[in-house]
Amino acid sequence: MLSFGQYKFSPTSLRYSKEKRWSIVECIGKMPSLQNIGQGAENIDIEGVIYLNNLNGLNQLNSMKEAEKNQEPSTLVDSLGNVLGQFVIARLEEKQTSYFPSGLPKKVEFNLNLRSYR
């Protein structure tokens, strides 16, 4: 279970990456050198599924879309209570499959890309 601000979900998969920043220094007659210029951003890709047995799951997804538009940072916390830091939603994708007669999806798969905010 993860908590991202007011949103709580159990991901089906999670991928973490941290960028390193390097500058290329050109040298005459030699191979270019690399110089470390500091830490880069942390990225977390979260995949999950929402089964819409009730409208709460759909409301949460719509609320996450609004948070993506506002680009406000939120705190990411894991199931052990460890604070992973402040992140913003860089990308939110959804895939709807299998629909109720009313037109609402029965199942929504989502991919959430979070980027560290400092």
PDB file of C-alpha atoms in Angstrom:
ATOM      1  CA  MET A   1       0.000   0.000   0.000  1.00  0.00           C
ATOM      2  CA  LEU A   2       1.192   3.499  -0.845  1.00  0.00           C
ATOM      3  CA  SER A   3      -0.120   6.874   0.165  1.00  0.00           C
ATOM      4  CA  PHE A   4       0.402   9.846  -2.147  1.00  0.00           C
ATOM      5  CA  GLY A   5      -1.118  12.874  -0.459  1.00  0.00           C
ATOM      6  CA  GLN A   6      -4.790  12.002   0.059  1.00  0.00           C
ATOM      7  CA  TYR A   7      -4.686   9.036  -2.349  1.00  0.00           C
ATOM      8  CA  LYS A   8      -4.165   5.479  -1.153  1.00  0.00           C
ATOM      9  CA  PHE A   9      -3.626   2.535  -3.468  1.00  0.00           C
ATOM     10  CA  SER A  10      -1.991  -0.874  -3.755  1.00  0.00           C
ATOM     11  CA  PRO A  11       0.223  -0.931  -6.833  1.00  0.00           C
ATOM     12  CA  THR A  12       0.555  -4.021  -9.001  1.00  0.00           C
ATOM     13  CA  SER A  13       4.117  -2.934  -9.843  1.00  0.00           C
ATOM     14  CA  LEU A  14       6.503  -0.154  -8.917  1.00  0.00           C
ATOM     15  CA  ARG A  15       9.681   0.933 -10.692  1.00  0.00           C
ATOM     16  CA  TYR A  16      12.203   3.371  -9.180  1.00  0.00           C
ATOM     17  CA  SER A  17      14.982   5.240 -10.969  1.00  0.00           C
ATOM     18  CA  LYS A  18      17.333   8.033 -10.003  1.00  0.00           C
ATOM     19  CA  GLU A  19      19.139  10.122 -12.564  1.00  0.00           C
ATOM     20  CA  LYS A  20      22.784  11.128 -12.303  1.00  0.00           C
ATOM     21  CA  ARG A  21      23.875  14.353 -13.943  1.00  0.00           C
ATOM     22  CA  TRP A  22      27.102  14.430 -15.926  1.00  0.00           C
ATOM     23  CA  SER A  23      28.650  17.188 -18.011  1.00  0.00           C
ATOM     24  CA  ILE A  24      30.838  16.339 -21.009  1.00  0.00           C
ATOM     25  CA  VAL A  25      34.176  18.164 -21.002  1.00  0.00           C
ATOM     26  CA  GLU A  26      35.758  18.234 -24.450  1.00  0.00           C
ATOM     27  CA  CYS A  27      39.542  17.698 -24.555  1.00  0.00           C
ATOM     28  CA  ILE A  28      41.714  18.488 -27.587  1.00  0.00           C
ATOM     29  CA  GLY A  29      43.253  15.316 -29.000  1.00  0.00           C
ATOM     30  CA  LYS A  30      41.717  13.100 -26.302  1.00  0.00           C
ATOM     31  CA  MET A  31      38.467  11.393 -25.453  1.00  0.00           C
ATOM     32  CA  PRO A  32      35.945  13.676 -23.729  1.00  0.00           C
ATOM     33  CA  SER A  33      35.880  13.554 -19.932  1.00  0.00           C
ATOM     34  CA  LEU A  34      32.821  13.427 -17.723  1.00  0.00           C
ATOM     35  CA  GLN A  35      32.302  15.619 -14.685  1.00  0.00           C
ATOM     36  CA  ASN A  36      29.658  14.878 -12.078  1.00  0.00           C
ATOM     37  CA  ILE A  37      27.437  17.929 -11.620  1.00  0.00           C
ATOM     38  CA  GLY A  38      25.161  16.590  -8.899  1.00  0.00           C
ATOM     39  CA  GLN A  39      22.137  14.470  -8.261  1.00  0.00           C
ATOM     40  CA  GLY A  40      19.306  14.221 -10.724  1.00  0.00           C
ATOM     41  CA  ALA A  41      15.609  13.653 -10.226  1.00  0.00           C
ATOM     42  CA  GLU A  42      14.022  10.557  -8.734  1.00  0.00           C
ATOM     43  CA  ASN A  43      11.289   8.904 -10.797  1.00  0.00           C
ATOM     44  CA  ILE A  44       8.734   6.382  -9.611  1.00  0.00           C
ATOM     45  CA  ASP A  45       6.462   4.533 -12.035  1.00  0.00           C
ATOM     46  CA  ILE A  46       3.441   2.942 -10.393  1.00  0.00           C
ATOM     47  CA  GLU A  47       1.043   0.582 -12.141  1.00  0.00           C
ATOM     48  CA  GLY A  48      -2.263  -0.306 -10.565  1.00  0.00           C
ATOM     49  CA  VAL A  49      -5.808  -1.464 -11.167  1.00  0.00           C
ATOM     50  CA  ILE A  50      -9.063  -0.012  -9.879  1.00  0.00           C
ATOM     51  CA  TYR A  51     -12.128  -2.249  -9.968  1.00  0.00           C
ATOM     52  CA  LEU A  52     -15.169  -0.012  -9.898  1.00  0.00           C
ATOM     53  CA  ASN A  53     -17.495  -1.908  -7.596  1.00  0.00           C
ATOM     54  CA  ASN A  54     -18.428   1.546  -6.336  1.00  0.00           C
ATOM     55  CA  LEU A  55     -17.882   5.087  -7.566  1.00  0.00           C
ATOM     56  CA  ASN A  56     -15.186   5.851  -4.978  1.00  0.00           C
ATOM     57  CA  GLY A  57     -12.426   4.400  -7.188  1.00  0.00           C
ATOM     58  CA  LEU A  58     -13.542   6.455 -10.186  1.00  0.00           C
ATOM     59  CA  ASN A  59     -13.772   9.602  -8.050  1.00  0.00           C
ATOM     60  CA  GLN A  60     -10.220   9.029  -6.786  1.00  0.00           C
ATOM     61  CA  LEU A  61      -8.901   8.686 -10.342  1.00  0.00           C
ATOM     62  CA  ASN A  62     -10.699  11.868 -11.429  1.00  0.00           C
ATOM     63  CA  SER A  63      -9.298  13.661  -8.390  1.00  0.00           C
ATOM     64  CA  MET A  64      -5.785  12.488  -9.330  1.00  0.00           C
ATOM     65  CA  LYS A  65      -6.302  13.995 -12.793  1.00  0.00           C
ATOM     66  CA  GLU A  66      -7.100  17.340 -11.152  1.00  0.00           C
ATOM     67  CA  ALA A  67      -3.967  17.075  -8.989  1.00  0.00           C
ATOM     68  CA  GLU A  68      -1.944  16.431 -12.153  1.00  0.00           C
ATOM     69  CA  LYS A  69      -3.290  19.664 -13.677  1.00  0.00           C
ATOM     70  CA  ASN A  70      -2.488  21.699 -10.545  1.00  0.00           C
ATOM     71  CA  GLN A  71       1.062  20.288 -10.286  1.00  0.00           C
ATOM     72  CA  GLU A  72       1.129  20.589  -6.514  1.00  0.00           C
ATOM     73  CA  PRO A  73       3.682  18.378  -4.715  1.00  0.00           C
ATOM     74  CA  SER A  74       2.427  15.701  -2.329  1.00  0.00           C
ATOM     75  CA  THR A  75       4.154  13.435   0.168  1.00  0.00           C
ATOM     76  CA  LEU A  76       4.694   9.799  -0.824  1.00  0.00           C
ATOM     77  CA  VAL A  77       4.596   7.318   2.079  1.00  0.00           C
ATOM     78  CA  ASP A  78       5.052   3.535   1.919  1.00  0.00           C
ATOM     79  CA  SER A  79       3.103   0.914   3.887  1.00  0.00           C
ATOM     80  CA  LEU A  80       5.686   0.927   6.707  1.00  0.00           C
ATOM     81  CA  GLY A  81       5.207   4.651   7.279  1.00  0.00           C
ATOM     82  CA  ASN A  82       8.496   5.638   5.625  1.00  0.00           C
ATOM     83  CA  VAL A  83       8.278   9.086   4.044  1.00  0.00           C
ATOM     84  CA  LEU A  84       9.785   8.784   0.567  1.00  0.00           C
ATOM     85  CA  GLY A  85       9.699  12.525  -0.121  1.00  0.00           C
ATOM     86  CA  GLN A  86       7.764  15.150  -2.038  1.00  0.00           C
ATOM     87  CA  PHE A  87       6.684  14.221  -5.559  1.00  0.00           C
ATOM     88  CA  VAL A  88       4.574  15.651  -8.365  1.00  0.00           C
ATOM     89  CA  ILE A  89       2.541  13.763 -10.949  1.00  0.00           C
ATOM     90  CA  ALA A  90       4.537  13.917 -14.181  1.00  0.00           C
ATOM     91  CA  ARG A  91       2.192  11.645 -16.150  1.00  0.00           C
ATOM     92  CA  LEU A  92      -1.050   9.776 -15.552  1.00  0.00           C
ATOM     93  CA  GLU A  93      -2.308   7.186 -18.025  1.00  0.00           C
ATOM     94  CA  GLU A  94      -5.457   5.121 -17.781  1.00  0.00           C
ATOM     95  CA  LYS A  95      -6.943   2.225 -19.710  1.00  0.00           C
ATOM     96  CA  GLN A  96     -10.620   1.373 -19.273  1.00  0.00           C
ATOM     97  CA  THR A  97     -11.896  -2.117 -20.028  1.00  0.00           C
ATOM     98  CA  SER A  98     -15.164  -3.994 -19.632  1.00  0.00           C
ATOM     99  CA  TYR A  99     -18.121  -1.690 -19.101  1.00  0.00           C
ATOM    100  CA  PHE A 100     -21.319  -1.748 -17.059  1.00  0.00           C
ATOM    101  CA  PRO A 101     -24.597  -1.205 -18.991  1.00  0.00           C
ATOM    102  CA  SER A 102     -24.577   2.383 -17.655  1.00  0.00           C
ATOM    103  CA  GLY A 103     -21.340   3.053 -19.554  1.00  0.00           C
ATOM    104  CA  LEU A 104     -19.064   3.154 -16.505  1.00  0.00           C
ATOM    105  CA  PRO A 105     -15.947   0.998 -16.747  1.00  0.00           C
ATOM    106  CA  LYS A 106     -15.735  -2.091 -14.532  1.00  0.00           C
ATOM    107  CA  LYS A 107     -11.948  -2.031 -14.533  1.00  0.00           C
ATOM    108  CA  VAL A 108      -9.459   0.823 -14.916  1.00  0.00           C
ATOM    109  CA  GLU A 109      -5.743   0.155 -15.234  1.00  0.00           C
ATOM    110  CA  PHE A 110      -3.515   3.140 -14.514  1.00  0.00           C
ATOM    111  CA  ASN A 111       0.135   4.099 -14.797  1.00  0.00           C
ATOM    112  CA  LEU A 112       1.302   6.939 -12.589  1.00  0.00           C
ATOM    113  CA  ASN A 113       4.707   8.572 -13.108  1.00  0.00           C
ATOM    114  CA  LEU A 114       5.915  10.579 -10.125  1.00  0.00           C
ATOM    115  CA  ARG A 115       8.930  12.896 -10.195  1.00  0.00           C
ATOM    116  CA  SER A 116      10.793  14.176  -7.136  1.00  0.00           C
ATOM    117  CA  TYR A 117      10.145  17.766  -6.127  1.00  0.00           C
ATOM    118  CA  ARG A 118      12.780  19.763  -4.273  1.00  0.00           C
TER     119      ARG A 118
END
